[in-house]
Amino acid sequence: MRKIKYKKGRKTHPNQLEYTGRHKKMESEMQLFVYDSVDFVEYEDIEIIDFKSCINEQKTNWLNLHGLNEVEIIEAIGAFFKIDNFLLSDILNTTRRTKLEESPDTLFFNIKSMLPTENSDNINVEQISFLIKNNVLISFQEKRSDFFSHIRERIRNQSGSVRNKKADFLLYLLLDTVMENFYVTIENEEDKVEELINLSKNSADPKILIRIEKHRDNFNFLKRAIIPLRDSLYAIKSLKEDGDFSVIELETFGYFSRLHQKSLELLEQIDSDMGMLESASNFFFSSQSHKMNEIMKTLTIVSAIFIPLTFIAGVYGMNFQHMPELQYKNGYYTVIGLMVLIGIIMVFYFRKRKWF
């Protein structure tokens, strides 16, 4: 069983950028959307040398990067958009917890995206980072995935209000999509927990307890990922109160409040599910204890019945020459009958006392 936990990353100087994730062979690919309420342009496999001619700061620009292994591309993006090296380091270091960084013209946000692993009790984890600057939203993904396919379709087909709003609203949509993955993961965990509860009622297999502890680790891991997300979303409220932060428009702050509310709901659901796991664990131990008590009670009753029978057999097994009963013609049958009678009386007595 592989325990899911945050791995300790190597401490590197901010100027020495290094990707610390698992997808070392993933080649970097970039995709650019430039749009407003009237026009839309999509660039596939765009190169950094094309940024100057393709990016239009009068419109909303979404640059999405798959693959963080090619550090030189990350450095080139940072140089073009004048992104501080410590932010680039946070993008490449996938061991960092969820965080929010803001300045008057830049907003940086990273988050852990989680989805269940098929036919396994493990959870797939990917760090996704977002940066907004000058009406350009840049998303950094460790690998190619289809998390945001429906958002791309909404932009292409001008569905909903995404084309009528700016990059801050697009950030809300992307974060909302990642948070939906938490719901999918928790729902999957709940199904497995329900299965474990049913198994614990019908089986004494120790592997059930191992799986219970595994899912407890999963829920703790989810909780450790959501708590800093909750704190970061709450911090956005203070940006609204400052009044001098222009990256997020006033009418968009309400959407981030919804995300904050979702994070609270997720944490409440996790606490409830961990309570169910605790109940399953307690039931398993109670069931084991009950079965052990039943076994001990049965053995005790059997032992209690055979104690007087063993005593009688021991008495007549002594090798004395003068034992009057040994001369009786029907002595053997009398003793056997007495032993059977004693056994029946004891069983009747135990039944009457409801000891079994």
PDB file of C-alpha atoms in Angstrom, residues 2 4 31 33 37 41 104 109-110 135 169 171 176 206 212 236 247 258 267 292 317 320:
ATOM      1  CA  ARG A   2       1.460   3.353  -1.051  1.00  0.00           C
ATOM      2  CA  ILE A   4      -0.278   9.323  -0.081  1.00  0.00           C
ATOM      3  CA  GLN A  31      -2.228  26.855 -26.274  1.00  0.00           C
ATOM      4  CA  PHE A  33      -7.037  31.807 -26.524  1.00  0.00           C
ATOM      5  CA  SER A  37     -17.493  39.417 -26.706  1.00  0.00           C
ATOM      6  CA  VAL A  41      -8.820  33.396 -31.916  1.00  0.00           C
ATOM      7  CA  PRO A 104      -1.103  45.513  -7.449  1.00  0.00           C
ATOM      8  CA  PHE A 109      -2.727  31.042  -7.278  1.00  0.00           C
ATOM      9  CA  ASN A 110      -1.764  27.383  -7.171  1.00  0.00           C
ATOM     10  CA  ASN A 135      -5.445  40.790 -18.676  1.00  0.00           C
ATOM     11  CA  PHE A 169     -13.871  35.490 -14.241  1.00  0.00           C
ATOM     12  CA  LEU A 171      -9.832  32.193 -13.220  1.00  0.00           C
ATOM     13  CA  ASP A 176     -14.381  25.955  -9.866  1.00  0.00           C
ATOM     14  CA  PRO A 206      -7.885  -7.990   8.733  1.00  0.00           C
ATOM     15  CA  ILE A 212     -10.124   1.572   6.414  1.00  0.00           C
ATOM     16  CA  ILE A 236      -9.380  37.277  -1.545  1.00  0.00           C
ATOM     17  CA  VAL A 247      -6.653  42.334 -11.129  1.00  0.00           C
ATOM     18  CA  ARG A 258     -18.959  31.002  -3.759  1.00  0.00           C
ATOM     19  CA  LEU A 267     -14.364  20.195   4.650  1.00  0.00           C
ATOM     20  CA  MET A 292     -14.220 -13.679  20.470  1.00  0.00           C
ATOM     21  CA  GLY A 317      -9.087 -44.214  37.129  1.00  0.00           C
ATOM     22  CA  PHE A 320      -6.422 -48.680  44.346  1.00  0.00           C
TER      23      PHE A 320
END
